[in-house]
Amino acid sequence: MPVRVQVEDFDAGAEINAMRSSHPHIGAVAAFVGQVRDLNDGDQVSSLELEHYPEMTEKSLAAIIEQAKKRWEVIDALIVHRVGRLKPLDQIVLVLVTSSHRKE
């Protein structure tokens, strides 16, 4: 499944390599890594707690991927979103999207 919601941290480089090696015909990989900030509206953030409704979260994230595939020529996509207790600078989300070479 192109969506994972997890407590554990992720290795963005390993995820990119896994996606690239499973699709040798791709021409591009776009990656976004979000992290927890130390400030929110000027207030110091020491940690945050992310909760979720498992089936609803996965379904909503999968719908975003499906919308992207309908709109653009996406070969594959992956969203990894963390939940639980996170501190500033912790990775919180990874979004990977692959596409073919651009048309000449």
PDB file of N, CA and C in Angstrom:
ATOM      1  N   MET A   1       0.849  -1.193   0.000  1.00  0.00           N
ATOM      2  CA  MET A   1       0.000   0.000   0.000  1.00  0.00           C
ATOM      3  C   MET A   1       0.889   1.249   0.000  1.00  0.00           C
ATOM      4  N   PRO A   2       0.481   2.250  -0.719  1.00  0.00           N
ATOM      5  CA  PRO A   2       1.306   3.450  -0.826  1.00  0.00           C
ATOM      6  C   PRO A   2       1.205   4.392   0.379  1.00  0.00           C
ATOM      7  N   VAL A   3       0.582   3.938   1.460  1.00  0.00           N
ATOM      8  CA  VAL A   3       0.420   4.767   2.655  1.00  0.00           C
ATOM      9  C   VAL A   3       0.827   3.963   3.879  1.00  0.00           C
ATOM     10  N   ARG A   4       1.658   4.587   4.725  1.00  0.00           N
ATOM     11  CA  ARG A   4       2.003   3.968   6.008  1.00  0.00           C
ATOM     12  C   ARG A   4       1.872   5.017   7.096  1.00  0.00           C
ATOM     13  N   VAL A   5       1.159   4.678   8.137  1.00  0.00           N
ATOM     14  CA  VAL A   5       1.067   5.525   9.322  1.00  0.00           C
ATOM     15  C   VAL A   5       1.743   4.743  10.425  1.00  0.00           C
ATOM     16  N   GLN A   6       2.748   5.359  11.062  1.00  0.00           N
ATOM     17  CA  GLN A   6       3.571   4.596  11.997  1.00  0.00           C
ATOM     18  C   GLN A   6       4.137   5.483  13.088  1.00  0.00           C
ATOM     19  N   VAL A   7       4.526   4.864  14.167  1.00  0.00           N
ATOM     20  CA  VAL A   7       5.179   5.558  15.283  1.00  0.00           C
ATOM     21  C   VAL A   7       6.671   5.693  14.993  1.00  0.00           C
ATOM     22  N   GLU A   8       7.254   4.690  14.376  1.00  0.00           N
ATOM     23  CA  GLU A   8       8.693   4.635  14.147  1.00  0.00           C
ATOM     24  C   GLU A   8       9.147   5.687  13.142  1.00  0.00           C
ATOM     25  N   ASP A   9      10.395   6.131  13.289  1.00  0.00           N
ATOM     26  CA  ASP A   9      11.003   7.035  12.331  1.00  0.00           C
ATOM     27  C   ASP A   9      11.190   6.294  11.005  1.00  0.00           C
ATOM     28  N   PHE A  10      11.468   7.031   9.952  1.00  0.00           N
ATOM     29  CA  PHE A  10      11.705   6.433   8.639  1.00  0.00           C
ATOM     30  C   PHE A  10      13.036   6.923   8.094  1.00  0.00           C
ATOM     31  N   ASP A  11      13.588   6.163   7.166  1.00  0.00           N
ATOM     32  CA  ASP A  11      14.828   6.513   6.490  1.00  0.00           C
ATOM     33  C   ASP A  11      14.461   6.965   5.076  1.00  0.00           C
ATOM     34  N   ALA A  12      14.435   8.275   4.869  1.00  0.00           N
ATOM     35  CA  ALA A  12      14.002   8.821   3.581  1.00  0.00           C
ATOM     36  C   ALA A  12      14.863   8.292   2.431  1.00  0.00           C
ATOM     37  N   GLY A  13      16.173   8.222   2.637  1.00  0.00           N
ATOM     38  CA  GLY A  13      17.059   7.717   1.589  1.00  0.00           C
ATOM     39  C   GLY A  13      16.750   6.279   1.215  1.00  0.00           C
ATOM     40  N   ALA A  14      16.510   5.446   2.206  1.00  0.00           N
ATOM     41  CA  ALA A  14      16.178   4.038   1.938  1.00  0.00           C
ATOM     42  C   ALA A  14      14.838   3.923   1.211  1.00  0.00           C
ATOM     43  N   GLU A  15      13.881   4.766   1.582  1.00  0.00           N
ATOM     44  CA  GLU A  15      12.568   4.737   0.916  1.00  0.00           C
ATOM     45  C   GLU A  15      12.700   5.169  -0.543  1.00  0.00           C
ATOM     46  N   ILE A  16      13.491   6.203  -0.796  1.00  0.00           N
ATOM     47  CA  ILE A  16      13.717   6.657  -2.171  1.00  0.00           C
ATOM     48  C   ILE A  16      14.401   5.564  -2.980  1.00  0.00           C
ATOM     49  N   ASN A  17      15.451   4.958  -2.420  1.00  0.00           N
ATOM     50  CA  ASN A  17      16.160   3.887  -3.133  1.00  0.00           C
ATOM     51  C   ASN A  17      15.256   2.706  -3.430  1.00  0.00           C
ATOM     52  N   ALA A  18      14.406   2.344  -2.485  1.00  0.00           N
ATOM     53  CA  ALA A  18      13.478   1.225  -2.694  1.00  0.00           C
ATOM     54  C   ALA A  18      12.518   1.538  -3.839  1.00  0.00           C
ATOM     55  N   MET A  19      12.003   2.752  -3.866  1.00  0.00           N
ATOM     56  CA  MET A  19      11.068   3.119  -4.929  1.00  0.00           C
ATOM     57  C   MET A  19      11.789   3.166  -6.275  1.00  0.00           C
ATOM     58  N   ARG A  20      12.984   3.733  -6.308  1.00  0.00           N
ATOM     59  CA  ARG A  20      13.735   3.809  -7.565  1.00  0.00           C
ATOM     60  C   ARG A  20      14.069   2.422  -8.094  1.00  0.00           C
ATOM     61  N   SER A  21      14.490   1.533  -7.235  1.00  0.00           N
ATOM     62  CA  SER A  21      14.895   0.207  -7.704  1.00  0.00           C
ATOM     63  C   SER A  21      13.706  -0.638  -8.150  1.00  0.00           C
ATOM     64  N   SER A  22      12.512  -0.325  -7.669  1.00  0.00           N
ATOM     65  CA  SER A  22      11.338  -1.104  -8.084  1.00  0.00           C
ATOM     66  C   SER A  22      10.728  -0.576  -9.377  1.00  0.00           C
ATOM     67  N   HIS A  23      11.207   0.571  -9.858  1.00  0.00           N
ATOM     68  CA  HIS A  23      10.691   1.172 -11.091  1.00  0.00           C
ATOM     69  C   HIS A  23      11.851   1.719 -11.920  1.00  0.00           C
ATOM     70  N   PRO A  24      12.610   0.864 -12.621  1.00  0.00           N
ATOM     71  CA  PRO A  24      13.782   1.341 -13.361  1.00  0.00           C
ATOM     72  C   PRO A  24      13.443   2.265 -14.535  1.00  0.00           C
ATOM     73  N   HIS A  25      12.188   2.345 -14.918  1.00  0.00           N
ATOM     74  CA  HIS A  25      11.791   3.174 -16.058  1.00  0.00           C
ATOM     75  C   HIS A  25      11.401   4.602 -15.654  1.00  0.00           C
ATOM     76  N   ILE A  26      11.485   4.936 -14.394  1.00  0.00           N
ATOM     77  CA  ILE A  26      11.104   6.286 -13.977  1.00  0.00           C
ATOM     78  C   ILE A  26      12.152   7.307 -14.407  1.00  0.00           C
ATOM     79  N   GLY A  27      11.706   8.540 -14.571  1.00  0.00           N
ATOM     80  CA  GLY A  27      12.616   9.606 -14.960  1.00  0.00           C
ATOM     81  C   GLY A  27      12.843  10.617 -13.853  1.00  0.00           C
ATOM     82  N   ALA A  28      11.985  10.596 -12.830  1.00  0.00           N
ATOM     83  CA  ALA A  28      12.124  11.577 -11.753  1.00  0.00           C
ATOM     84  C   ALA A  28      11.517  11.043 -10.464  1.00  0.00           C
ATOM     85  N   VAL A  29      12.131  11.445  -9.369  1.00  0.00           N
ATOM     86  CA  VAL A  29      11.588  11.182  -8.036  1.00  0.00           C
ATOM     87  C   VAL A  29      11.521  12.532  -7.330  1.00  0.00           C
ATOM     88  N   ALA A  30      10.340  12.892  -6.870  1.00  0.00           N
ATOM     89  CA  ALA A  30      10.183  14.109  -6.075  1.00  0.00           C
ATOM     90  C   ALA A  30       9.927  13.673  -4.635  1.00  0.00           C
ATOM     91  N   ALA A  31      10.644  14.285  -3.703  1.00  0.00           N
ATOM     92  CA  ALA A  31      10.527  13.906  -2.300  1.00  0.00           C
ATOM     93  C   ALA A  31      10.292  15.130  -1.433  1.00  0.00           C
ATOM     94  N   PHE A  32       9.438  14.968  -0.444  1.00  0.00           N
ATOM     95  CA  PHE A  32       9.201  16.000   0.558  1.00  0.00           C
ATOM     96  C   PHE A  32       9.314  15.341   1.924  1.00  0.00           C
ATOM     97  N   VAL A  33      10.117  15.931   2.796  1.00  0.00           N
ATOM     98  CA  VAL A  33      10.234  15.466   4.177  1.00  0.00           C
ATOM     99  C   VAL A  33       9.832  16.628   5.074  1.00  0.00           C
ATOM    100  N   GLY A  34       8.784  16.419   5.857  1.00  0.00           N
ATOM    101  CA  GLY A  34       8.358  17.430   6.816  1.00  0.00           C
ATOM    102  C   GLY A  34       8.895  17.083   8.187  1.00  0.00           C
ATOM    103  N   GLN A  35       9.190  18.111   8.974  1.00  0.00           N
ATOM    104  CA  GLN A  35       9.696  17.865  10.325  1.00  0.00           C
ATOM    105  C   GLN A  35       8.964  18.756  11.318  1.00  0.00           C
ATOM    106  N   VAL A  36       9.029  18.373  12.575  1.00  0.00           N
ATOM    107  CA  VAL A  36       8.388  19.120  13.652  1.00  0.00           C
ATOM    108  C   VAL A  36       9.180  20.402  13.897  1.00  0.00           C
ATOM    109  N   ARG A  37       8.474  21.520  13.978  1.00  0.00           N
ATOM    110  CA  ARG A  37       9.105  22.811  14.248  1.00  0.00           C
ATOM    111  C   ARG A  37       9.218  23.039  15.754  1.00  0.00           C
ATOM    112  N   ASP A  38      10.088  23.961  16.126  1.00  0.00           N
ATOM    113  CA  ASP A  38      10.255  24.281  17.547  1.00  0.00           C
ATOM    114  C   ASP A  38       9.397  25.461  17.988  1.00  0.00           C
ATOM    115  N   LEU A  39       8.725  26.119  17.040  1.00  0.00           N
ATOM    116  CA  LEU A  39       7.846  27.248  17.354  1.00  0.00           C
ATOM    117  C   LEU A  39       6.503  27.077  16.673  1.00  0.00           C
ATOM    118  N   ASN A  40       5.446  27.531  17.323  1.00  0.00           N
ATOM    119  CA  ASN A  40       4.113  27.541  16.742  1.00  0.00           C
ATOM    120  C   ASN A  40       3.425  28.822  17.194  1.00  0.00           C
ATOM    121  N   ASP A  41       3.147  29.709  16.251  1.00  0.00           N
ATOM    122  CA  ASP A  41       2.549  31.016  16.567  1.00  0.00           C
ATOM    123  C   ASP A  41       3.342  31.748  17.644  1.00  0.00           C
ATOM    124  N   GLY A  42       4.658  31.649  17.564  1.00  0.00           N
ATOM    125  CA  GLY A  42       5.530  32.342  18.502  1.00  0.00           C
ATOM    126  C   GLY A  42       5.756  31.613  19.819  1.00  0.00           C
ATOM    127  N   ASP A  43       5.039  30.528  20.056  1.00  0.00           N
ATOM    128  CA  ASP A  43       5.207  29.756  21.297  1.00  0.00           C
ATOM    129  C   ASP A  43       6.209  28.628  21.082  1.00  0.00           C
ATOM    130  N   GLN A  44       7.028  28.387  22.100  1.00  0.00           N
ATOM    131  CA  GLN A  44       8.013  27.302  22.063  1.00  0.00           C
ATOM    132  C   GLN A  44       7.291  25.950  22.078  1.00  0.00           C
ATOM    133  N   VAL A  45       7.761  25.035  21.267  1.00  0.00           N
ATOM    134  CA  VAL A  45       7.208  23.679  21.217  1.00  0.00           C
ATOM    135  C   VAL A  45       8.280  22.721  21.712  1.00  0.00           C
ATOM    136  N   SER A  46       7.959  21.960  22.754  1.00  0.00           N
ATOM    137  CA  SER A  46       8.915  20.976  23.259  1.00  0.00           C
ATOM    138  C   SER A  46       8.591  19.583  22.720  1.00  0.00           C
ATOM    139  N   SER A  47       7.314  19.333  22.431  1.00  0.00           N
ATOM    140  CA  SER A  47       6.894  18.068  21.832  1.00  0.00           C
ATOM    141  C   SER A  47       5.441  18.213  21.395  1.00  0.00           C
ATOM    142  N   LEU A  48       4.995  17.267  20.599  1.00  0.00           N
ATOM    143  CA  LEU A  48       3.582  17.210  20.242  1.00  0.00           C
ATOM    144  C   LEU A  48       3.159  15.756  20.195  1.00  0.00           C
ATOM    145  N   GLU A  49       1.893  15.536  20.338  1.00  0.00           N
ATOM    146  CA  GLU A  49       1.330  14.185  20.326  1.00  0.00           C
ATOM    147  C   GLU A  49       0.322  14.117  19.184  1.00  0.00           C
ATOM    148  N   LEU A  50       0.603  13.273  18.201  1.00  0.00           N
ATOM    149  CA  LEU A  50      -0.301  13.105  17.067  1.00  0.00           C
ATOM    150  C   LEU A  50      -1.112  11.831  17.239  1.00  0.00           C
ATOM    151  N   GLU A  51      -2.417  11.991  17.253  1.00  0.00           N
ATOM    152  CA  GLU A  51      -3.326  10.848  17.307  1.00  0.00           C
ATOM    153  C   GLU A  51      -4.011  10.724  15.957  1.00  0.00           C
ATOM    154  N   HIS A  52      -4.596   9.554  15.699  1.00  0.00           N
ATOM    155  CA  HIS A  52      -5.315   9.375  14.438  1.00  0.00           C
ATOM    156  C   HIS A  52      -6.326   8.252  14.569  1.00  0.00           C
ATOM    157  N   TYR A  53      -7.260   8.249  13.625  1.00  0.00           N
ATOM    158  CA  TYR A  53      -8.211   7.156  13.478  1.00  0.00           C
ATOM    159  C   TYR A  53      -7.685   6.298  12.339  1.00  0.00           C
ATOM    160  N   PRO A  54      -7.124   5.125  12.656  1.00  0.00           N
ATOM    161  CA  PRO A  54      -6.378   4.353  11.645  1.00  0.00           C
ATOM    162  C   PRO A  54      -7.033   4.212  10.277  1.00  0.00           C
ATOM    163  N   GLU A  55      -8.218   3.677  10.186  1.00  0.00           N
ATOM    164  CA  GLU A  55      -8.797   3.458   8.860  1.00  0.00           C
ATOM    165  C   GLU A  55      -9.076   4.765   8.138  1.00  0.00           C
ATOM    166  N   MET A  56      -9.498   5.776   8.861  1.00  0.00           N
ATOM    167  CA  MET A  56      -9.815   7.053   8.239  1.00  0.00           C
ATOM    168  C   MET A  56      -8.542   7.749   7.736  1.00  0.00           C
ATOM    169  N   THR A  57      -7.484   7.701   8.511  1.00  0.00           N
ATOM    170  CA  THR A  57      -6.227   8.344   8.123  1.00  0.00           C
ATOM    171  C   THR A  57      -5.670   7.732   6.851  1.00  0.00           C
ATOM    172  N   GLU A  58      -5.541   6.406   6.830  1.00  0.00           N
ATOM    173  CA  GLU A  58      -5.004   5.729   5.652  1.00  0.00           C
ATOM    174  C   GLU A  58      -5.868   5.986   4.429  1.00  0.00           C
ATOM    175  N   LYS A  59      -7.172   5.946   4.603  1.00  0.00           N
ATOM    176  CA  LYS A  59      -8.097   6.160   3.491  1.00  0.00           C
ATOM    177  C   LYS A  59      -7.962   7.585   2.934  1.00  0.00           C
ATOM    178  N   SER A  60      -7.834   8.569   3.804  1.00  0.00           N
ATOM    179  CA  SER A  60      -7.692   9.964   3.367  1.00  0.00           C
ATOM    180  C   SER A  60      -6.375  10.184   2.627  1.00  0.00           C
ATOM    181  N   LEU A  61      -5.288   9.632   3.139  1.00  0.00           N
ATOM    182  CA  LEU A  61      -3.988   9.782   2.480  1.00  0.00           C
ATOM    183  C   LEU A  61      -3.965   9.046   1.141  1.00  0.00           C
ATOM    184  N   ALA A  62      -4.570   7.873   1.081  1.00  0.00           N
ATOM    185  CA  ALA A  62      -4.645   7.121  -0.179  1.00  0.00           C
ATOM    186  C   ALA A  62      -5.468   7.891  -1.210  1.00  0.00           C
ATOM    187  N   ALA A  63      -6.503   8.594  -0.773  1.00  0.00           N
ATOM    188  CA  ALA A  63      -7.329   9.395  -1.690  1.00  0.00           C
ATOM    189  C   ALA A  63      -6.508  10.536  -2.295  1.00  0.00           C
ATOM    190  N   ILE A  64      -5.607  11.120  -1.523  1.00  0.00           N
ATOM    191  CA  ILE A  64      -4.736  12.178  -2.039  1.00  0.00           C
ATOM    192  C   ILE A  64      -3.852  11.623  -3.154  1.00  0.00           C
ATOM    193  N   ILE A  65      -3.309  10.440  -2.941  1.00  0.00           N
ATOM    194  CA  ILE A  65      -2.473   9.812  -3.972  1.00  0.00           C
ATOM    195  C   ILE A  65      -3.291   9.535  -5.222  1.00  0.00           C
ATOM    196  N   GLU A  66      -4.497   9.024  -5.071  1.00  0.00           N
ATOM    197  CA  GLU A  66      -5.349   8.726  -6.226  1.00  0.00           C
ATOM    198  C   GLU A  66      -5.695   9.994  -6.995  1.00  0.00           C
ATOM    199  N   GLN A  67      -5.941  11.088  -6.293  1.00  0.00           N
ATOM    200  CA  GLN A  67      -6.222  12.366  -6.971  1.00  0.00           C
ATOM    201  C   GLN A  67      -5.007  12.815  -7.783  1.00  0.00           C
ATOM    202  N   ALA A  68      -3.817  12.669  -7.214  1.00  0.00           N
ATOM    203  CA  ALA A  68      -2.595  13.052  -7.926  1.00  0.00           C
ATOM    204  C   ALA A  68      -2.410  12.193  -9.173  1.00  0.00           C
ATOM    205  N   LYS A  69      -2.684  10.891  -9.074  1.00  0.00           N
ATOM    206  CA  LYS A  69      -2.527  10.000 -10.229  1.00  0.00           C
ATOM    207  C   LYS A  69      -3.500  10.355 -11.343  1.00  0.00           C
ATOM    208  N   LYS A  70      -4.679  10.842 -10.994  1.00  0.00           N
ATOM    209  CA  LYS A  70      -5.650  11.254 -12.014  1.00  0.00           C
ATOM    210  C   LYS A  70      -5.248  12.570 -12.664  1.00  0.00           C
ATOM    211  N   ARG A  71      -4.582  13.422 -11.920  1.00  0.00           N
ATOM    212  CA  ARG A  71      -4.243  14.761 -12.409  1.00  0.00           C
ATOM    213  C   ARG A  71      -2.924  14.798 -13.182  1.00  0.00           C
ATOM    214  N   TRP A  72      -1.948  14.001 -12.745  1.00  0.00           N
ATOM    215  CA  TRP A  72      -0.622  14.015 -13.356  1.00  0.00           C
ATOM    216  C   TRP A  72      -0.216  12.595 -13.745  1.00  0.00           C
ATOM    217  N   GLU A  73       0.860  12.478 -14.496  1.00  0.00           N
ATOM    218  CA  GLU A  73       1.351  11.171 -14.931  1.00  0.00           C
ATOM    219  C   GLU A  73       2.276  10.581 -13.870  1.00  0.00           C
ATOM    220  N   VAL A  74       1.673  10.153 -12.782  1.00  0.00           N
ATOM    221  CA  VAL A  74       2.406   9.579 -11.652  1.00  0.00           C
ATOM    222  C   VAL A  74       2.553   8.081 -11.875  1.00  0.00           C
ATOM    223  N   ILE A  75       3.778   7.590 -11.743  1.00  0.00           N
ATOM    224  CA  ILE A  75       4.006   6.146 -11.839  1.00  0.00           C
ATOM    225  C   ILE A  75       3.735   5.495 -10.490  1.00  0.00           C
ATOM    226  N   ASP A  76       4.275   6.078  -9.443  1.00  0.00           N
ATOM    227  CA  ASP A  76       4.087   5.520  -8.104  1.00  0.00           C
ATOM    228  C   ASP A  76       4.182   6.657  -7.093  1.00  0.00           C
ATOM    229  N   ALA A  77       3.660   6.404  -5.904  1.00  0.00           N
ATOM    230  CA  ALA A  77       3.711   7.392  -4.833  1.00  0.00           C
ATOM    231  C   ALA A  77       3.704   6.671  -3.494  1.00  0.00           C
ATOM    232  N   LEU A  78       4.225   7.362  -2.500  1.00  0.00           N
ATOM    233  CA  LEU A  78       4.274   6.821  -1.144  1.00  0.00           C
ATOM    234  C   LEU A  78       4.113   7.972  -0.159  1.00  0.00           C
ATOM    235  N   ILE A  79       3.299   7.770   0.855  1.00  0.00           N
ATOM    236  CA  ILE A  79       3.206   8.705   1.975  1.00  0.00           C
ATOM    237  C   ILE A  79       3.475   7.915   3.245  1.00  0.00           C
ATOM    238  N   VAL A  80       4.441   8.381   4.026  1.00  0.00           N
ATOM    239  CA  VAL A  80       4.712   7.818   5.356  1.00  0.00           C
ATOM    240  C   VAL A  80       4.435   8.946   6.336  1.00  0.00           C
ATOM    241  N   HIS A  81       3.503   8.729   7.245  1.00  0.00           N
ATOM    242  CA  HIS A  81       3.151   9.761   8.226  1.00  0.00           C
ATOM    243  C   HIS A  81       3.285   9.171   9.620  1.00  0.00           C
ATOM    244  N   ARG A  82       4.009   9.883  10.449  1.00  0.00           N
ATOM    245  CA  ARG A  82       4.224   9.408  11.821  1.00  0.00           C
ATOM    246  C   ARG A  82       3.145   9.915  12.759  1.00  0.00           C
ATOM    247  N   VAL A  83       2.897   9.136  13.797  1.00  0.00           N
ATOM    248  CA  VAL A  83       1.985   9.508  14.872  1.00  0.00           C
ATOM    249  C   VAL A  83       2.694   9.249  16.193  1.00  0.00           C
ATOM    250  N   GLY A  84       2.086   9.686  17.261  1.00  0.00           N
ATOM    251  CA  GLY A  84       2.684   9.488  18.579  1.00  0.00           C
ATOM    252  C   GLY A  84       3.358  10.759  19.048  1.00  0.00           C
ATOM    253  N   ARG A  85       4.261  10.615  19.996  1.00  0.00           N
ATOM    254  CA  ARG A  85       4.965  11.759  20.579  1.00  0.00           C
ATOM    255  C   ARG A  85       6.186  12.091  19.733  1.00  0.00           C
ATOM    256  N   LEU A  86       6.245  13.353  19.281  1.00  0.00           N
ATOM    257  CA  LEU A  86       7.337  13.819  18.438  1.00  0.00           C
ATOM    258  C   LEU A  86       7.914  15.104  19.008  1.00  0.00           C
ATOM    259  N   LYS A  87       9.224  15.283  18.809  1.00  0.00           N
ATOM    260  CA  LYS A  87       9.937  16.472  19.303  1.00  0.00           C
ATOM    261  C   LYS A  87      10.386  17.322  18.112  1.00  0.00           C
ATOM    262  N   PRO A  88      10.727  18.591  18.364  1.00  0.00           N
ATOM    263  CA  PRO A  88      11.250  19.418  17.281  1.00  0.00           C
ATOM    264  C   PRO A  88      12.425  18.721  16.566  1.00  0.00           C
ATOM    265  N   LEU A  89      12.451  18.886  15.273  1.00  0.00           N
ATOM    266  CA  LEU A  89      13.407  18.292  14.335  1.00  0.00           C
ATOM    267  C   LEU A  89      13.121  16.829  14.004  1.00  0.00           C
ATOM    268  N   ASP A  90      12.181  16.174  14.698  1.00  0.00           N
ATOM    269  CA  ASP A  90      11.792  14.815  14.315  1.00  0.00           C
ATOM    270  C   ASP A  90      11.106  14.864  12.945  1.00  0.00           C
ATOM    271  N   GLN A  91      11.369  13.871  12.128  1.00  0.00           N
ATOM    272  CA  GLN A  91      10.667  13.745  10.849  1.00  0.00           C
ATOM    273  C   GLN A  91       9.222  13.371  11.142  1.00  0.00           C
ATOM    274  N   ILE A  92       8.306  13.991  10.408  1.00  0.00           N
ATOM    275  CA  ILE A  92       6.896  13.724  10.656  1.00  0.00           C
ATOM    276  C   ILE A  92       6.191  13.121   9.438  1.00  0.00           C
ATOM    277  N   VAL A  93       6.635  13.516   8.231  1.00  0.00           N
ATOM    278  CA  VAL A  93       5.987  13.004   7.026  1.00  0.00           C
ATOM    279  C   VAL A  93       6.996  12.901   5.883  1.00  0.00           C
ATOM    280  N   LEU A  94       6.797  11.870   5.069  1.00  0.00           N
ATOM    281  CA  LEU A  94       7.568  11.684   3.838  1.00  0.00           C
ATOM    282  C   LEU A  94       6.571  11.486   2.707  1.00  0.00           C
ATOM    283  N   VAL A  95       6.734  12.252   1.641  1.00  0.00           N
ATOM    284  CA  VAL A  95       5.912  12.073   0.442  1.00  0.00           C
ATOM    285  C   VAL A  95       6.872  11.852  -0.720  1.00  0.00           C
ATOM    286  N   LEU A  96       6.719  10.740  -1.417  1.00  0.00           N
ATOM    287  CA  LEU A  96       7.513  10.425  -2.606  1.00  0.00           C
ATOM    288  C   LEU A  96       6.582  10.262  -3.799  1.00  0.00           C
ATOM    289  N   VAL A  97       6.988  10.817  -4.925  1.00  0.00           N
ATOM    290  CA  VAL A  97       6.219  10.684  -6.158  1.00  0.00           C
ATOM    291  C   VAL A  97       7.211  10.432  -7.286  1.00  0.00           C
ATOM    292  N   THR A  98       6.894   9.470  -8.150  1.00  0.00           N
ATOM    293  CA  THR A  98       7.735   9.195  -9.314  1.00  0.00           C
ATOM    294  C   THR A  98       6.934   9.427 -10.597  1.00  0.00           C
ATOM    295  N   SER A  99       7.668   9.806 -11.632  1.00  0.00           N
ATOM    296  CA  SER A  99       7.045   9.995 -12.935  1.00  0.00           C
ATOM    297  C   SER A  99       8.028   9.551 -14.017  1.00  0.00           C
ATOM    298  N   SER A 100       7.525   9.492 -15.236  1.00  0.00           N
ATOM    299  CA  SER A 100       8.390   9.080 -16.346  1.00  0.00           C
ATOM    300  C   SER A 100       9.200  10.280 -16.810  1.00  0.00           C
ATOM    301  N   HIS A 101      10.068  10.031 -17.791  1.00  0.00           N
ATOM    302  CA  HIS A 101      10.823  11.128 -18.402  1.00  0.00           C
ATOM    303  C   HIS A 101       9.850  12.092 -19.059  1.00  0.00           C
ATOM    304  N   ARG A 102      10.205  13.356 -19.084  1.00  0.00           N
ATOM    305  CA  ARG A 102       9.344  14.326 -19.753  1.00  0.00           C
ATOM    306  C   ARG A 102       9.349  14.040 -21.256  1.00  0.00           C
ATOM    307  N   LYS A 103       8.279  14.423 -21.870  1.00  0.00           N
ATOM    308  CA  LYS A 103       8.180  14.218 -23.317  1.00  0.00           C
ATOM    309  C   LYS A 103       9.052  15.242 -24.023  1.00  0.00           C
ATOM    310  N   GLU A 104       9.751  14.820 -25.042  1.00  0.00           N
ATOM    311  CA  GLU A 104      10.642  15.720 -25.808  1.00  0.00           C
ATOM    312  C   GLU A 104       9.830  16.552 -26.768  1.00  0.00           C
TER     313      GLU A 104
END
